[in-house]
PDB file of C-alpha atoms in Angstrom:
ATOM      1  CA  MET A  45       2.452  -0.308-165.598  1.00 63.00           C
ATOM      2  CA  LYS A  46       4.238   3.021-165.190  1.00 67.00           C
ATOM      3  CA  LEU A  47       2.148   3.760-162.162  1.00 61.00           C
ATOM      4  CA  PHE A  48       2.991   0.368-160.564  1.00 64.00           C
ATOM      5  CA  LEU A  49       6.734   0.931-161.192  1.00 69.00           C
ATOM      6  CA  PHE A  50       6.561   4.451-159.783  1.00 68.00           C
ATOM      7  CA  GLN A  51       4.868   3.237-156.628  1.00 64.00           C
ATOM      8  CA  CYS A  52       7.303   0.401-156.177  1.00 67.00           C
ATOM      9  CA  ARG A  53      10.283   2.810-156.523  1.00 72.00           C
ATOM     10  CA  ALA A  54       8.723   5.295-154.090  1.00 69.00           C
ATOM     11  CA  LEU A  55       8.001   2.610-151.527  1.00 67.00           C
ATOM     12  CA  ALA A  56      11.413   1.041-152.014  1.00 70.00           C
ATOM     13  CA  ARG A  57      13.075   4.399-151.373  1.00 73.00           C
ATOM     14  CA  LEU A  58      11.013   5.022-148.244  1.00 70.00           C
ATOM     15  CA  SER A  59      11.729   1.543-146.906  1.00 67.00           C
ATOM     16  CA  LEU A  60      15.489   1.978-147.638  1.00 68.00           C
ATOM     17  CA  LEU A  61      15.561   5.345-145.808  1.00 71.00           C
ATOM     18  CA  GLU A  62      13.614   4.059-142.844  1.00 69.00           C
ATOM     19  CA  LEU A  63      15.787   0.988-142.403  1.00 64.00           C
ATOM     20  CA  TRP A  64      19.035   2.988-142.569  1.00 67.00           C
ATOM     21  CA  ARG A  65      17.644   5.278-139.752  1.00 68.00           C
ATOM     22  CA  ARG A  66      17.741   2.355-137.425  1.00 67.00           C
ATOM     23  CA  ASN A  67      20.768   2.240-135.112  1.00 64.00           C
ATOM     24  CA  ASP A  68      21.196  -1.534-135.364  1.00 61.00           C
ATOM     25  CA  LEU A  69      22.482  -1.383-138.793  1.00 63.00           C
ATOM     26  CA  PHE A  70      25.162   1.134-138.016  1.00 68.00           C
ATOM     27  CA  VAL A  71      26.139  -0.893-134.931  1.00 68.00           C
ATOM     28  CA  LEU A  72      26.680  -3.967-137.162  1.00 66.00           C
ATOM     29  CA  LEU A  73      28.831  -1.834-139.581  1.00 68.00           C
ATOM     30  CA  VAL A  74      30.963  -0.627-136.684  1.00 74.00           C
ATOM     31  CA  LEU A  75      31.300  -4.250-135.404  1.00 69.00           C
ATOM     32  CA  ALA A  76      32.344  -5.345-138.976  1.00 69.00           C
ATOM     33  CA  LEU A  77      34.899  -2.490-139.115  1.00 69.00           C
ATOM     34  CA  VAL A  78      36.359  -3.477-135.705  1.00 70.00           C
ATOM     35  CA  LEU A  79      36.388  -7.262-136.285  1.00 64.00           C
ATOM     36  CA  LEU A  80      36.928  -7.807-140.019  1.00 65.00           C
ATOM     37  CA  VAL A  81      39.969  -5.658-140.471  1.00 64.00           C
ATOM     38  CA  PRO A  82      42.119  -7.632-137.961  1.00 65.00           C
ATOM     39  CA  LEU A  83      40.667 -10.965-139.135  1.00 60.00           C
ATOM     40  CA  ALA A  84      41.217 -10.352-142.845  1.00 56.00           C
ATOM     41  CA  SER A  85      44.562  -8.495-142.805  1.00 55.00           C
ATOM     42  CA  ALA A  86      46.511 -10.009-139.875  1.00 59.00           C
ATOM     43  CA  LYS A  87      49.225 -12.736-140.227  1.00 59.00           C
ATOM     44  CA  PRO A  88      49.011 -14.598-136.944  1.00 54.00           C
ATOM     45  CA  PHE A  89      52.308 -15.566-135.445  1.00 51.00           C
ATOM     46  CA  GLY A  90      54.054 -14.638-138.680  1.00 53.00           C
ATOM     47  CA  ALA A  91      52.712 -17.668-140.505  1.00 54.00           C
ATOM     48  CA  ALA A  92      51.408 -16.591-143.845  1.00 54.00           C
ATOM     49  CA  GLY A  93      49.645 -19.940-144.439  1.00 58.00           C
ATOM     50  CA  ALA A  94      47.474 -19.412-141.357  1.00 61.00           C
ATOM     51  CA  VAL A  95      45.966 -16.369-142.867  1.00 70.00           C
ATOM     52  CA  ARG A  96      43.340 -18.422-144.708  1.00 75.00           C
ATOM     53  CA  TYR A  97      41.837 -19.439-141.438  1.00 76.00           C
ATOM     54  CA  MET A  98      41.487 -15.828-140.465  1.00 77.00           C
ATOM     55  CA  ASP A  99      39.956 -15.143-143.828  1.00 81.00           C
ATOM     56  CA  GLU A 100      37.423 -17.965-143.266  1.00 83.00           C
ATOM     57  CA  ALA A 101      36.528 -16.454-139.871  1.00 81.00           C
ATOM     58  CA  ALA A 102      36.039 -13.031-141.490  1.00 82.00           C
ATOM     59  CA  LEU A 103      33.778 -14.408-144.228  1.00 88.00           C
ATOM     60  CA  LEU A 104      31.825 -16.408-141.644  1.00 88.00           C
ATOM     61  CA  LEU A 105      31.238 -13.143-139.761  1.00 85.00           C
ATOM     62  CA  ILE A 106      30.081 -11.472-142.987  1.00 88.00           C
ATOM     63  CA  TRP A 107      27.579 -14.346-143.511  1.00 93.00           C
ATOM     64  CA  GLY A 108      26.408 -14.079-139.956  1.00 90.00           C
ATOM     65  CA  TYR A 109      26.051 -10.263-140.089  1.00 86.00           C
ATOM     66  CA  SER A 110      24.306 -10.359-143.537  1.00 89.00           C
ATOM     67  CA  LEU A 111      21.750 -13.058-142.391  1.00 93.00           C
ATOM     68  CA  PHE A 112      20.976 -11.043-139.354  1.00 89.00           C
ATOM     69  CA  ILE A 113      20.425  -7.907-141.333  1.00 87.00           C
ATOM     70  CA  ALA A 114      18.352  -9.496-144.029  1.00 91.00           C
ATOM     71  CA  LEU A 115      16.086 -11.392-141.683  1.00 93.00           C
ATOM     72  CA  GLY A 116      15.630  -8.240-139.531  1.00 89.00           C
ATOM     73  CA  THR A 117      14.853  -5.980-142.451  1.00 87.00           C
ATOM     74  CA  GLY A 118      12.438  -8.496-143.996  1.00 88.00           C
ATOM     75  CA  ALA A 119      10.689  -9.175-140.626  1.00 89.00           C
ATOM     76  CA  ARG A 120      10.125  -5.533-140.007  1.00 85.00           C
ATOM     77  CA  ALA A 121       8.679  -4.722-143.387  1.00 82.00           C
ATOM     78  CA  PHE A 122       4.982  -5.012-142.440  1.00 84.00           C
ATOM     79  CA  PRO A 123       4.502  -5.360-138.619  1.00 82.00           C
ATOM     80  CA  PRO A 124       5.224  -1.653-137.952  1.00 77.00           C
ATOM     81  CA  GLU A 125       2.724  -0.695-140.645  1.00 76.00           C
ATOM     82  CA  PHE A 126       0.016  -2.733-138.982  1.00 79.00           C
ATOM     83  CA  GLU A 127       0.861  -1.519-135.540  1.00 78.00           C
ATOM     84  CA  SER A 128       0.912   2.195-136.388  1.00 75.00           C
ATOM     85  CA  ARG A 129      -1.950   1.680-138.859  1.00 75.00           C
ATOM     86  CA  THR A 130       0.008   3.599-141.597  1.00 73.00           C
ATOM     87  CA  ILE A 131      -0.876   0.740-144.005  1.00 72.00           C
ATOM     88  CA  TYR A 132      -4.394   2.231-144.368  1.00 70.00           C
ATOM     89  CA  PRO A 133      -3.359   5.566-145.871  1.00 71.00           C
ATOM     90  CA  LEU A 134      -0.881   3.735-148.141  1.00 68.00           C
ATOM     91  CA  LEU A 135      -3.531   1.424-149.617  1.00 68.00           C
ATOM     92  CA  ALA A 136      -6.007   4.317-149.836  1.00 67.00           C
ATOM     93  CA  ARG A 137      -3.908   6.402-152.262  1.00 67.00           C
ATOM     94  CA  PRO A 138      -4.587   3.954-153.924  1.00 72.00           C
ATOM     95  CA  VAL A 139      -1.563   1.664-153.778  1.00 72.00           C
ATOM     96  CA  SER A 140      -2.152  -1.918-154.743  1.00 77.00           C
ATOM     97  CA  ARG A 141      -1.134  -4.652-152.352  1.00 81.00           C
ATOM     98  CA  GLY A 142       1.125  -6.082-155.010  1.00 81.00           C
ATOM     99  CA  ALA A 143       2.943  -2.698-155.370  1.00 81.00           C
ATOM    100  CA  LEU A 144       3.192  -2.423-151.568  1.00 83.00           C
ATOM    101  CA  LEU A 145       4.719  -5.881-151.341  1.00 87.00           C
ATOM    102  CA  ALA A 146       7.151  -5.281-154.196  1.00 86.00           C
ATOM    103  CA  GLY A 147       8.150  -1.947-152.792  1.00 85.00           C
ATOM    104  CA  LYS A 148       8.778  -3.252-149.394  1.00 86.00           C
ATOM    105  CA  PHE A 149      10.752  -6.211-150.781  1.00 91.00           C
ATOM    106  CA  LEU A 150      12.919  -3.990-152.928  1.00 89.00           C
ATOM    107  CA  GLY A 151      13.617  -1.554-150.036  1.00 86.00           C
ATOM    108  CA  ALA A 152      14.575  -4.342-147.613  1.00 88.00           C
ATOM    109  CA  CYS A 153      16.878  -5.822-150.300  1.00 91.00           C
ATOM    110  CA  ALA A 154      18.419  -2.518-151.061  1.00 88.00           C
ATOM    111  CA  ALA A 155      19.229  -1.835-147.404  1.00 85.00           C
ATOM    112  CA  SER A 156      20.552  -5.381-146.800  1.00 88.00           C
ATOM    113  CA  LEU A 157      22.657  -5.428-150.039  1.00 90.00           C
ATOM    114  CA  SER A 158      24.195  -2.027-149.313  1.00 86.00           C
ATOM    115  CA  ALA A 159      25.415  -3.369-145.923  1.00 84.00           C
ATOM    116  CA  LEU A 160      26.673  -6.553-147.673  1.00 90.00           C
ATOM    117  CA  ALA A 161      28.587  -4.463-150.293  1.00 89.00           C
ATOM    118  CA  PHE A 162      30.246  -2.614-147.478  1.00 85.00           C
ATOM    119  CA  PHE A 163      31.332  -5.810-145.816  1.00 86.00           C
ATOM    120  CA  TYR A 164      32.812  -7.183-148.997  1.00 90.00           C
ATOM    121  CA  LEU A 165      34.439  -3.980-149.891  1.00 87.00           C
ATOM    122  CA  LEU A 166      36.147  -3.902-146.495  1.00 83.00           C
ATOM    123  CA  PHE A 167      37.266  -7.462-146.876  1.00 85.00           C
ATOM    124  CA  ALA A 168      38.607  -6.958-150.419  1.00 85.00           C
ATOM    125  CA  VAL A 169      40.532  -3.779-149.468  1.00 81.00           C
ATOM    126  CA  ALA A 170      42.105  -5.612-146.529  1.00 79.00           C
ATOM    127  CA  CYS A 171      43.098  -8.470-148.823  1.00 79.00           C
ATOM    128  CA  GLY A 172      44.450  -6.098-151.410  1.00 78.00           C
ATOM    129  CA  LEU A 173      46.548  -4.203-148.834  1.00 74.00           C
ATOM    130  CA  ARG A 174      47.886  -7.566-147.616  1.00 71.00           C
ATOM    131  CA  GLY A 175      49.003  -8.310-151.150  1.00 68.00           C
ATOM    132  CA  THR A 176      46.707 -11.253-151.888  1.00 68.00           C
ATOM    133  CA  GLY A 177      44.952  -9.494-154.800  1.00 70.00           C
ATOM    134  CA  TRP A 178      42.323  -6.792-155.377  1.00 76.00           C
ATOM    135  CA  PHE A 179      38.828  -8.090-156.150  1.00 80.00           C
ATOM    136  CA  PRO A 180      39.680 -11.483-157.700  1.00 86.00           C
ATOM    137  CA  PRO A 181      37.057 -13.166-159.783  1.00 88.00           C
ATOM    138  CA  ASP A 182      36.210 -15.764-157.153  1.00 89.00           C
ATOM    139  CA  LEU A 183      35.493 -13.011-154.618  1.00 91.00           C
ATOM    140  CA  LEU A 184      33.232 -11.171-157.140  1.00 92.00           C
ATOM    141  CA  GLU A 185      31.278 -14.379-157.710  1.00 94.00           C
ATOM    142  CA  ALA A 186      31.077 -15.019-153.962  1.00 95.00           C
ATOM    143  CA  PHE A 187      29.553 -11.513-153.606  1.00 96.00           C
ATOM    144  CA  VAL A 188      26.994 -12.010-156.410  1.00 96.00           C
ATOM    145  CA  LEU A 189      25.805 -15.295-155.000  1.00 96.00           C
ATOM    146  CA  HIS A 190      25.818 -13.972-151.462  1.00 96.00           C
ATOM    147  CA  ALA A 191      23.698 -11.058-152.663  1.00 96.00           C
ATOM    148  CA  ALA A 192      21.198 -13.525-154.143  1.00 97.00           C
ATOM    149  CA  PHE A 193      21.092 -15.381-150.754  1.00 97.00           C
ATOM    150  CA  VAL A 194      20.358 -12.101-149.021  1.00 96.00           C
ATOM    151  CA  ALA A 195      17.353 -11.491-151.338  1.00 96.00           C
ATOM    152  CA  LEU A 196      16.145 -14.979-150.620  1.00 96.00           C
ATOM    153  CA  ALA A 197      16.474 -14.438-146.807  1.00 96.00           C
ATOM    154  CA  VAL A 198      14.506 -11.236-147.090  1.00 95.00           C
ATOM    155  CA  ALA A 199      11.757 -13.032-148.956  1.00 95.00           C
ATOM    156  CA  VAL A 200      11.693 -15.806-146.309  1.00 96.00           C
ATOM    157  CA  SER A 201      11.402 -13.384-143.426  1.00 95.00           C
ATOM    158  CA  MET A 202       8.869 -11.170-145.231  1.00 93.00           C
ATOM    159  CA  LEU A 203       6.498 -14.141-145.772  1.00 94.00           C
ATOM    160  CA  GLY A 204       6.989 -15.116-142.144  1.00 93.00           C
ATOM    161  CA  SER A 205       6.114 -11.572-140.976  1.00 91.00           C
ATOM    162  CA  LEU A 206       2.672 -12.029-142.615  1.00 90.00           C
ATOM    163  CA  VAL A 207       1.870 -15.306-141.055  1.00 90.00           C
ATOM    164  CA  MET A 208       3.779 -15.511-137.696  1.00 90.00           C
ATOM    165  CA  THR A 209       4.699 -13.384-134.738  1.00 89.00           C
ATOM    166  CA  PRO A 210       7.985 -11.426-135.127  1.00 88.00           C
ATOM    167  CA  SER A 211       9.896 -13.566-132.612  1.00 90.00           C
ATOM    168  CA  CYS A 212       8.679 -16.873-134.093  1.00 93.00           C
ATOM    169  CA  ASN A 213       9.406 -15.586-137.563  1.00 93.00           C
ATOM    170  CA  LEU A 214      13.041 -14.596-136.783  1.00 93.00           C
ATOM    171  CA  THR A 215      13.670 -17.786-134.896  1.00 93.00           C
ATOM    172  CA  LEU A 216      12.344 -20.194-137.473  1.00 94.00           C
ATOM    173  CA  SER A 217      13.771 -18.301-140.399  1.00 94.00           C
ATOM    174  CA  ALA A 218      17.253 -18.229-138.771  1.00 94.00           C
ATOM    175  CA  LEU A 219      17.108 -21.885-137.983  1.00 94.00           C
ATOM    176  CA  LEU A 220      15.899 -22.821-141.465  1.00 94.00           C
ATOM    177  CA  LEU A 221      18.473 -20.779-143.393  1.00 95.00           C
ATOM    178  CA  GLY A 222      21.346 -21.385-140.965  1.00 93.00           C
ATOM    179  CA  GLY A 223      20.597 -25.129-140.801  1.00 92.00           C
ATOM    180  CA  MET A 224      20.505 -25.481-144.626  1.00 92.00           C
ATOM    181  CA  LEU A 225      23.743 -23.406-144.950  1.00 92.00           C
ATOM    182  CA  PHE A 226      25.747 -25.610-142.651  1.00 90.00           C
ATOM    183  CA  PHE A 227      23.877 -29.008-143.042  1.00 89.00           C
ATOM    184  CA  GLY A 228      21.925 -28.808-146.238  1.00 87.00           C
ATOM    185  CA  ARG A 229      24.475 -30.696-148.360  1.00 87.00           C
ATOM    186  CA  ARG A 230      24.469 -33.581-145.867  1.00 88.00           C
ATOM    187  CA  LEU A 231      20.717 -34.164-145.753  1.00 86.00           C
ATOM    188  CA  PRO A 232      20.792 -36.825-148.556  1.00 84.00           C
ATOM    189  CA  GLU A 233      23.500 -38.738-146.650  1.00 84.00           C
ATOM    190  CA  TYR A 234      21.441 -38.485-143.469  1.00 84.00           C
ATOM    191  CA  ALA A 235      18.339 -39.652-145.290  1.00 81.00           C
ATOM    192  CA  ASP A 236      20.204 -42.819-146.481  1.00 82.00           C
ATOM    193  CA  THR A 237      21.002 -43.740-142.891  1.00 82.00           C
ATOM    194  CA  ALA A 238      17.487 -43.038-141.687  1.00 76.00           C
ATOM    195  CA  GLY A 239      14.394 -45.143-142.417  1.00 73.00           C
ATOM    196  CA  GLY A 240      10.696 -45.057-142.728  1.00 76.00           C
ATOM    197  CA  ALA A 241       8.831 -41.862-142.051  1.00 82.00           C
ATOM    198  CA  LEU A 242      12.058 -39.984-140.951  1.00 84.00           C
ATOM    199  CA  LYS A 243      13.701 -40.594-144.314  1.00 84.00           C
ATOM    200  CA  ALA A 244      10.642 -39.322-146.112  1.00 86.00           C
ATOM    201  CA  LEU A 245      10.526 -36.300-143.964  1.00 87.00           C
ATOM    202  CA  VAL A 246      14.229 -35.462-144.501  1.00 86.00           C
ATOM    203  CA  LEU A 247      13.855 -35.916-148.274  1.00 86.00           C
ATOM    204  CA  ALA A 248      10.759 -33.674-148.269  1.00 88.00           C
ATOM    205  CA  LEU A 249      12.677 -30.988-146.367  1.00 87.00           C
ATOM    206  CA  TYR A 250      15.560 -31.248-148.778  1.00 89.00           C
ATOM    207  CA  ALA A 251      13.173 -30.825-151.714  1.00 89.00           C
ATOM    208  CA  VAL A 252      11.309 -27.803-150.585  1.00 91.00           C
ATOM    209  CA  ALA A 253      13.733 -25.875-148.210  1.00 92.00           C
ATOM    210  CA  PRO A 254      15.769 -22.999-149.549  1.00 94.00           C
ATOM    211  CA  HIS A 255      19.230 -24.353-150.356  1.00 93.00           C
ATOM    212  CA  ALA A 256      21.356 -21.739-148.768  1.00 94.00           C
ATOM    213  CA  GLU A 257      24.479 -23.876-149.314  1.00 93.00           C
ATOM    214  CA  PHE A 258      24.203 -23.250-153.119  1.00 94.00           C
ATOM    215  CA  PHE A 259      25.232 -19.710-152.447  1.00 96.00           C
ATOM    216  CA  ASP A 260      28.285 -20.352-150.227  1.00 94.00           C
ATOM    217  CA  LEU A 261      31.666 -19.856-151.966  1.00 93.00           C
ATOM    218  CA  ARG A 262      33.736 -19.168-148.843  1.00 91.00           C
ATOM    219  CA  GLN A 263      35.941 -22.216-149.242  1.00 89.00           C
ATOM    220  CA  ARG A 264      36.795 -21.306-152.830  1.00 89.00           C
ATOM    221  CA  VAL A 265      37.764 -17.746-151.799  1.00 88.00           C
ATOM    222  CA  VAL A 266      39.761 -18.840-148.729  1.00 86.00           C
ATOM    223  CA  HIS A 267      41.656 -21.589-150.426  1.00 83.00           C
ATOM    224  CA  GLY A 268      42.140 -19.885-153.731  1.00 81.00           C
ATOM    225  CA  TRP A 269      40.372 -22.558-155.859  1.00 86.00           C
ATOM    226  CA  GLY A 270      39.359 -20.002-158.477  1.00 84.00           C
ATOM    227  CA  ALA A 271      35.981 -18.973-159.882  1.00 85.00           C
ATOM    228  CA  VAL A 272      33.209 -21.465-160.765  1.00 90.00           C
ATOM    229  CA  ASP A 273      31.785 -21.825-164.257  1.00 91.00           C
ATOM    230  CA  ALA A 274      29.555 -18.921-165.321  1.00 91.00           C
ATOM    231  CA  GLY A 275      26.747 -21.471-166.149  1.00 93.00           C
ATOM    232  CA  VAL A 276      26.658 -22.695-162.510  1.00 94.00           C
ATOM    233  CA  VAL A 277      26.475 -19.157-161.259  1.00 94.00           C
ATOM    234  CA  LEU A 278      23.551 -18.350-163.639  1.00 96.00           C
ATOM    235  CA  ALA A 279      21.773 -21.562-162.654  1.00 96.00           C
ATOM    236  CA  VAL A 280      22.079 -20.639-158.851  1.00 96.00           C
ATOM    237  CA  LEU A 281      20.787 -17.149-159.647  1.00 96.00           C
ATOM    238  CA  ALA A 282      17.832 -18.526-161.572  1.00 97.00           C
ATOM    239  CA  TYR A 283      17.134 -20.823-158.575  1.00 97.00           C
ATOM    240  CA  ALA A 284      17.133 -17.805-156.253  1.00 96.00           C
ATOM    241  CA  ALA A 285      14.850 -15.846-158.616  1.00 96.00           C
ATOM    242  CA  CYS A 286      12.402 -18.654-158.881  1.00 96.00           C
ATOM    243  CA  TYR A 287      12.399 -19.254-155.189  1.00 96.00           C
ATOM    244  CA  CYS A 288      11.926 -15.556-154.360  1.00 96.00           C
ATOM    245  CA  GLY A 289       9.164 -15.314-156.864  1.00 95.00           C
ATOM    246  CA  GLY A 290       7.388 -18.202-155.164  1.00 96.00           C
ATOM    247  CA  LEU A 291       7.798 -16.765-151.711  1.00 96.00           C
ATOM    248  CA  LEU A 292       6.487 -13.308-152.915  1.00 94.00           C
ATOM    249  CA  ALA A 293       3.526 -14.971-154.519  1.00 95.00           C
ATOM    250  CA  LEU A 294       2.723 -16.610-151.158  1.00 94.00           C
ATOM    251  CA  SER A 295       3.277 -13.307-149.383  1.00 93.00           C
ATOM    252  CA  ARG A 296       0.874 -11.661-151.800  1.00 91.00           C
ATOM    253  CA  LEU A 297      -1.754 -14.369-150.930  1.00 92.00           C
ATOM    254  CA  ALA A 298      -1.176 -13.881-147.235  1.00 90.00           C
ATOM    255  CA  LEU A 299      -1.449 -10.058-147.512  1.00 86.00           C
ATOM    256  CA  GLY A 300      -4.619 -10.434-149.517  1.00 83.00           C
ATOM    257  CA  LYS A 301      -6.255 -12.506-146.797  1.00 82.00           C
ATOM    258  CA  LYS A 302      -5.478  -9.952-144.100  1.00 75.00           C
ATOM    259  CA  LYS A 303      -8.513  -7.911-143.125  1.00 69.00           C
ATOM    260  CA  LEU A 304      -7.473  -4.205-143.659  1.00 60.00           C
TER     261      LEU A 304
END
């Protein structure tokens, strides 16, 4: 067990350092710095009530950036190892495939969550300087649930990287998570208006697809509705943990079937 944990920690550290050496993460951080500060701190046309729309746009940018980073880091976890054949010396040390998968997942999550923390810190500081409060409870809950969503997105794209081409993986993962984020809560209503096979297909999609909308607290933060009940937050975190566990189990099967 100690050896497994040591291998996971070492692989996660290497994955984290490798991902932060890429220029695209720094480009996104610069874009966030340029775009989020005006959006989160400005008072357009002197109307204080219109600030919430600017906050909503800023949080939407954070969700877009975080989804892009999470999918990209998860999708790049294994393909470079196969292309450069560095996976062979890793598994020959010996490092188990389970430890390799766990280390890659933890490293991708660490890189994605560090960028997410920077985005939320920037947003919170801008709101605090504007006088609307420093790190209110609803913003902290929004960050915690958003972090769980990032881990879920990493698990989705990591599984896709083992069974699909990179372009197909990124496209389908983005469509799935983005579609569920914006339209997931409306699928039951759409199923009621549909009929026959289409209704069954929509209900099946609603049952098995990752419910990204569970993690979205943007409206509560923007409109100041306050924090949600702690039990709800724990239930959503448990859902994310179970779904990530299932995706990682499927990834372990897919990695085991690859001829190395």
